[in-house]
CSV table of C-alpha atoms in Angstrom, one decimal:
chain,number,residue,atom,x,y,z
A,1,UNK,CA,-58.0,-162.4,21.6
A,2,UNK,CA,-59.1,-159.2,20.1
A,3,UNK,CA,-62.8,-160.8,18.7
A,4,UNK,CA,-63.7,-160.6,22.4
A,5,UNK,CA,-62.3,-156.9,22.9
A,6,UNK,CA,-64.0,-153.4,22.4
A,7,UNK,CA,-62.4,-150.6,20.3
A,8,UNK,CA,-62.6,-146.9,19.4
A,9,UNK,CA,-61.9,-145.3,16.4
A,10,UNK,CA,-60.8,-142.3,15.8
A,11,UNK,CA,-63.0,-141.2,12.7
A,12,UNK,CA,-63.4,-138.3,10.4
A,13,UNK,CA,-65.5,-139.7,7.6
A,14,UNK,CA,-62.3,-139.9,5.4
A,15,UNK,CA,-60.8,-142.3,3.2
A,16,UNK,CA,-57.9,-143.7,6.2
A,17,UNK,CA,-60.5,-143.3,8.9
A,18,UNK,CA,-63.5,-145.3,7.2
A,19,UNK,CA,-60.7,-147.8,6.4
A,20,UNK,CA,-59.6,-148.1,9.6
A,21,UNK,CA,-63.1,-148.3,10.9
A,22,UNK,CA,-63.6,-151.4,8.3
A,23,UNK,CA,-60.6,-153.1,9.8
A,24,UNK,CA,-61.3,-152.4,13.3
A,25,UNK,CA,-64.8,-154.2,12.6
A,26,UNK,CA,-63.0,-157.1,11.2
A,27,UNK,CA,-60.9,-157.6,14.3
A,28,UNK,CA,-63.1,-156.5,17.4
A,29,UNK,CA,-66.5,-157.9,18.8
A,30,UNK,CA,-67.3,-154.2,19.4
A,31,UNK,CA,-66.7,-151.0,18.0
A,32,UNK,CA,-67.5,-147.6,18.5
A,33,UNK,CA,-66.4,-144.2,16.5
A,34,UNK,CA,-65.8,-140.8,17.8
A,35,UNK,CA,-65.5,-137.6,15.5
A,36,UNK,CA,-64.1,-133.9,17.0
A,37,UNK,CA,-65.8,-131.0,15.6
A,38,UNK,CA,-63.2,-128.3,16.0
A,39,UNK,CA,-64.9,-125.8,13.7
A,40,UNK,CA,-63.5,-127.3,10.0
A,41,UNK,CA,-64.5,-125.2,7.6
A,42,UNK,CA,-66.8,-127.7,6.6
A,43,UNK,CA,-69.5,-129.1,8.2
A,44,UNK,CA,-69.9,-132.0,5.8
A,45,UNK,CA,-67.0,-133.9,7.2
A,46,UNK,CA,-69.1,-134.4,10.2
A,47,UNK,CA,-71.9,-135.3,8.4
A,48,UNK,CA,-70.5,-137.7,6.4
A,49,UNK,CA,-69.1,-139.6,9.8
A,50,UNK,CA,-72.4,-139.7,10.9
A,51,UNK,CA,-73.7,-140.8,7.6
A,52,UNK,CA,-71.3,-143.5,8.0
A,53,UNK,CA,-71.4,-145.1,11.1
A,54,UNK,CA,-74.6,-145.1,10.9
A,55,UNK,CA,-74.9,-147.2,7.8
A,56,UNK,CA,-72.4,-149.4,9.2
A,57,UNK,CA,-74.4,-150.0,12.3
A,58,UNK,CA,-71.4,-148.4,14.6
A,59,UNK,CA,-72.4,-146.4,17.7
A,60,UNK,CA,-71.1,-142.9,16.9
A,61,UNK,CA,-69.9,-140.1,19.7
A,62,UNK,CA,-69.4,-136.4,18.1
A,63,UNK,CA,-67.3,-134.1,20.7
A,64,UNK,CA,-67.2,-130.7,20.5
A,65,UNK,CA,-63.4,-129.7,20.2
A,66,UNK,CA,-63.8,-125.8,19.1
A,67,UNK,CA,-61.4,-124.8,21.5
A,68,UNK,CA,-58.8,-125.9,19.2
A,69,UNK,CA,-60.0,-123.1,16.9
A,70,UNK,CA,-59.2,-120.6,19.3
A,71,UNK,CA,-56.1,-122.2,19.9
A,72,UNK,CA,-53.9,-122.7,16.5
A,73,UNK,CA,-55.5,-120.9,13.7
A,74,UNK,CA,-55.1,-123.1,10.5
A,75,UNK,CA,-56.2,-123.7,7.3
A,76,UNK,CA,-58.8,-126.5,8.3
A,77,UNK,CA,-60.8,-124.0,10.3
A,78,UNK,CA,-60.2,-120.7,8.8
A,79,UNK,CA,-61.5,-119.8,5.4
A,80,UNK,CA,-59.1,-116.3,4.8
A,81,UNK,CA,-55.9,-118.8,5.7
A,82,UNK,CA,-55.2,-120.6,2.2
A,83,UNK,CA,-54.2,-124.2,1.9
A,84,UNK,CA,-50.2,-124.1,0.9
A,85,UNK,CA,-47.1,-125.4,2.1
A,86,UNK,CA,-43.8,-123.6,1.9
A,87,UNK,CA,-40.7,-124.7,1.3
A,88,UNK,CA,-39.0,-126.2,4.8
A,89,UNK,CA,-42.3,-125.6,6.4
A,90,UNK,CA,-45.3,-127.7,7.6
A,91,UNK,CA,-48.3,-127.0,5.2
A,92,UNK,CA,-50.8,-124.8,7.1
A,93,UNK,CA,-53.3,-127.9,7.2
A,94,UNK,CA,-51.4,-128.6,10.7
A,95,UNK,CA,-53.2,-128.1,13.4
A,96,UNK,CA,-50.6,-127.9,16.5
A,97,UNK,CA,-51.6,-130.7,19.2
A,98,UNK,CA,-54.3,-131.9,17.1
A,99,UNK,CA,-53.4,-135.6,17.3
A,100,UNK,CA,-52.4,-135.5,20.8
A,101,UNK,CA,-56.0,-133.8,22.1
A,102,UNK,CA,-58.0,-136.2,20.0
A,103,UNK,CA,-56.1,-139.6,21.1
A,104,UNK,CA,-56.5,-138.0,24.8
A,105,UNK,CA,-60.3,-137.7,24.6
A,106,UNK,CA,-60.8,-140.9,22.9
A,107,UNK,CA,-58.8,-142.7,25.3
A,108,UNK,CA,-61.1,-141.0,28.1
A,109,UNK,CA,-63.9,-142.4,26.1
A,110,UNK,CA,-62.6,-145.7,25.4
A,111,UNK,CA,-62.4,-146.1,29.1
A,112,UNK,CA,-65.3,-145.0,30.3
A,113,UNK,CA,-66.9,-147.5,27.2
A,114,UNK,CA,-65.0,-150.3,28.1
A,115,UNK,CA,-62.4,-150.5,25.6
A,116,UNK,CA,-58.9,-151.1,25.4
A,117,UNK,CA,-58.6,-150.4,21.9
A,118,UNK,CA,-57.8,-147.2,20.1
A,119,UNK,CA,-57.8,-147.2,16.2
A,120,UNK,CA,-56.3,-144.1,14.6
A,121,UNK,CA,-55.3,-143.6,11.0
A,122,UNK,CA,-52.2,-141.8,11.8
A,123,UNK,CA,-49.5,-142.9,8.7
A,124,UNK,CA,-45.7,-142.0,8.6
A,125,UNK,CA,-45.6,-143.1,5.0
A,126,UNK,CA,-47.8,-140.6,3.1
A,127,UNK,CA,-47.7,-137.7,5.3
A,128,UNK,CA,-47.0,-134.2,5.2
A,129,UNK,CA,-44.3,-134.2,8.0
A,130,UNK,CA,-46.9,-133.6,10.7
A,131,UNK,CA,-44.7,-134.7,14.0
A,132,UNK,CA,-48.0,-136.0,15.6
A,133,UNK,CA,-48.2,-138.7,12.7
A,134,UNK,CA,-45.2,-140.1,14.0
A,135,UNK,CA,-44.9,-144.0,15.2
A,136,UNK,CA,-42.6,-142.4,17.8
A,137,UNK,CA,-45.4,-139.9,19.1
A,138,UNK,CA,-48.1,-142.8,19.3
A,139,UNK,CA,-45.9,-145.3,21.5
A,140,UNK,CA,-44.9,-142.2,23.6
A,141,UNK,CA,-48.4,-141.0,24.2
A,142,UNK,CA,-49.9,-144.9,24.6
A,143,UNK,CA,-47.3,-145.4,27.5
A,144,UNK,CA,-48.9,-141.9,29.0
A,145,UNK,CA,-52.2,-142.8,28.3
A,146,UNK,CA,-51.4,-145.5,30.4
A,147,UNK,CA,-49.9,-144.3,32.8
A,148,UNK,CA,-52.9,-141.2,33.3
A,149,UNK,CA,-55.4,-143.8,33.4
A,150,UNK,CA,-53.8,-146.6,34.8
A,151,UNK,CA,-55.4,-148.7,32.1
A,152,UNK,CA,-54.0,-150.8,29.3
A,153,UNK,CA,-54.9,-148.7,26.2
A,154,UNK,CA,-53.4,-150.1,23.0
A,155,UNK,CA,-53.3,-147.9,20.3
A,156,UNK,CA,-53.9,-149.3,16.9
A,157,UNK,CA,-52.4,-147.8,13.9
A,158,UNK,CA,-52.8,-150.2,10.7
A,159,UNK,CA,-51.8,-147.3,8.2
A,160,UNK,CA,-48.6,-146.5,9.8
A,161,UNK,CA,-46.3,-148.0,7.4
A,162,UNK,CA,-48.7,-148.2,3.9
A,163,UNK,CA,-48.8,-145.9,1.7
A,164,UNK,CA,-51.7,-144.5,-0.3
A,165,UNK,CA,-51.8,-147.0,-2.5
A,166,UNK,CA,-51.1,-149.8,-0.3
A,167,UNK,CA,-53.8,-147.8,1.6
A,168,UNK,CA,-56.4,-148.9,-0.9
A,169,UNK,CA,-55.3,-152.3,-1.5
A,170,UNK,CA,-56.1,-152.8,2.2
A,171,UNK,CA,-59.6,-151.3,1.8
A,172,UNK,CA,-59.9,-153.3,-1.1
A,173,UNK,CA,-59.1,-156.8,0.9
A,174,UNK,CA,-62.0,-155.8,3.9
A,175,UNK,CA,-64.5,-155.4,1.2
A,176,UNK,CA,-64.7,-152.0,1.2
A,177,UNK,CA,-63.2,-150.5,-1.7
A,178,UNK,CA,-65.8,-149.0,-3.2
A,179,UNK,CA,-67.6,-147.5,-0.5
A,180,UNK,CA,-64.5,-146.0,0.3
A,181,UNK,CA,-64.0,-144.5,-2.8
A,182,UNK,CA,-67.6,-143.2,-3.1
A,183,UNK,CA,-68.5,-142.5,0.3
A,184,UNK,CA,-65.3,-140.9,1.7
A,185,UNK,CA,-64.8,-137.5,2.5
A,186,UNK,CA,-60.7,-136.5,2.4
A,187,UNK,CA,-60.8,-133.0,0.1
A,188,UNK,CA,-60.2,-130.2,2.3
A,189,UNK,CA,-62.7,-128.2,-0.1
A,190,UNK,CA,-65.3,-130.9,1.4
A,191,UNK,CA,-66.0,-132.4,-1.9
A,192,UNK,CA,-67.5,-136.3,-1.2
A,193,UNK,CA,-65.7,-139.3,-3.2
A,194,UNK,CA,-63.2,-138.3,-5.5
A,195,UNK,CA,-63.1,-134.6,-4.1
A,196,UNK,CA,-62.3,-131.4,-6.1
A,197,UNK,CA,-59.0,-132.4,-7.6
A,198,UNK,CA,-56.8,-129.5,-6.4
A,199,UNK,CA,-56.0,-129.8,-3.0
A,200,UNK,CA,-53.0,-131.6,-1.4
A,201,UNK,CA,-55.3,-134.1,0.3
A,202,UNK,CA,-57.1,-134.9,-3.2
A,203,UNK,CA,-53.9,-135.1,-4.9
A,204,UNK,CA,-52.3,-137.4,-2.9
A,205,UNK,CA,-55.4,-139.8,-2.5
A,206,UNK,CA,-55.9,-140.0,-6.4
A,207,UNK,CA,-52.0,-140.2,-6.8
A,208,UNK,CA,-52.6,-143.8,-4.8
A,209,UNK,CA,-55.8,-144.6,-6.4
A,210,UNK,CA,-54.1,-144.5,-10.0
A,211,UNK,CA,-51.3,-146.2,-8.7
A,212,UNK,CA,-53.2,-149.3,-6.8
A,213,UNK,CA,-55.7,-149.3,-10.1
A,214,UNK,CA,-52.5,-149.9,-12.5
A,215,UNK,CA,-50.8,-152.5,-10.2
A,216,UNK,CA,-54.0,-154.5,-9.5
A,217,UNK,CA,-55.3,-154.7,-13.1
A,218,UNK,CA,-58.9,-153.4,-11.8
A,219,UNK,CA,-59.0,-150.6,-14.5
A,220,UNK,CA,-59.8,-146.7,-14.3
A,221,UNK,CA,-63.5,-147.6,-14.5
A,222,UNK,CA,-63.9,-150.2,-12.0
């Protein structure tokens, strides 16, 4: 059924994005991406999408979301906020509404494209306790969605329940292991591939690449 269906994915340029994107054109006669600039405080990220899609032969739609940046300050678009998380407190990476906006305007999208398929990289497994990661926010918001619309969205979410390391062995089964790995943008210091090092989002993506490199024999080097 879903080889004759059209989908949209939601795509930043990172590791679970460009995974997703892999998947989604494993499943899907059709595929399209769409990436949000909402001021990050690197313009890379967006470059890196396009750089992408483009490679992948993937029609790509960049739409300007800066009014989040007015909205909810955060570390993603604000250079003087650093990139912690306290104790009992969501890490100032979070961007209140974030999810919810970009599923909205890529469900418009979808429609207005043709497709009933939206393919987000949202994960409950390895997160960092957003609430808009949540399987419990993406069934409530894909029953709105079609409701708003009248339309039958379906909202994809094949990372939901892997973590990172499961995360790569999935890559890793769609043939795409090592472009995610080289071409990937996650760091939040917008360094490509395996990123500066430091940062929560480079920490936990090299946590599951050393963990899926042990457990599937293919070595440190491969």
């Amino acid at each position: 059924m879903t080889k004759q269906e059209k989908a949209v994915v939601v795509f930043s340029g990172g590791q679970d994005s460009t995974t997703c994107l892999f998947w989604a054109k494993e499943r899907f006669a059709e595929v399209e991406a769409v990436t949000f600039d909402y001021g990050q405080r690197h313009k890379r990220e967006l470059e890196v999408a396009a750089e992408i899609a483009k490679e992948l032969g993937v029609k790509h739609h960049v739409l300007d979301m800066s009014l989040l940046n007015q909205l909810a300050p955060n570390a993603l678009t604000r250079a003087d906020i650093a990139i912690e998380q306290k104790e009992g407190e969501l890490p100032t990476t979070f961007v209140d509404g974030r999810n919810l906006l970009f599923l909205t305007f890529a469900a418009v999208l979808a429609k207005q494209a043709g497709a009933k398929h939206i393919v987000t990289g949202v994960c409950e497994t390895d997160f960092s306790g957003y609430p808009d990661c949540r399987d419990v926010f993406i069934k409530s918001l894909n029953v709105t969605l079609n409701l708003a619309m009248d339309y039958p969205f379906v909202i994809d979410t094949p990372l939901m329940w892997l973590n990172k390391e499961q995360t790569w062995e999935l890559a890793d089964r769609l043939g795409a292991f090592d472009f995610v790995r080289e071409r990937t943008l996650t760091c939040y210091n917008g360094v490509v591939a395996d990123g500066c090092g430091e940062c929560p989002a480079c920490k936990l993506r090299k946590r599951g690449l050393d963990d899926y490199l042990a457990s599937s024999g293919r070595g440190a080097h491969s």
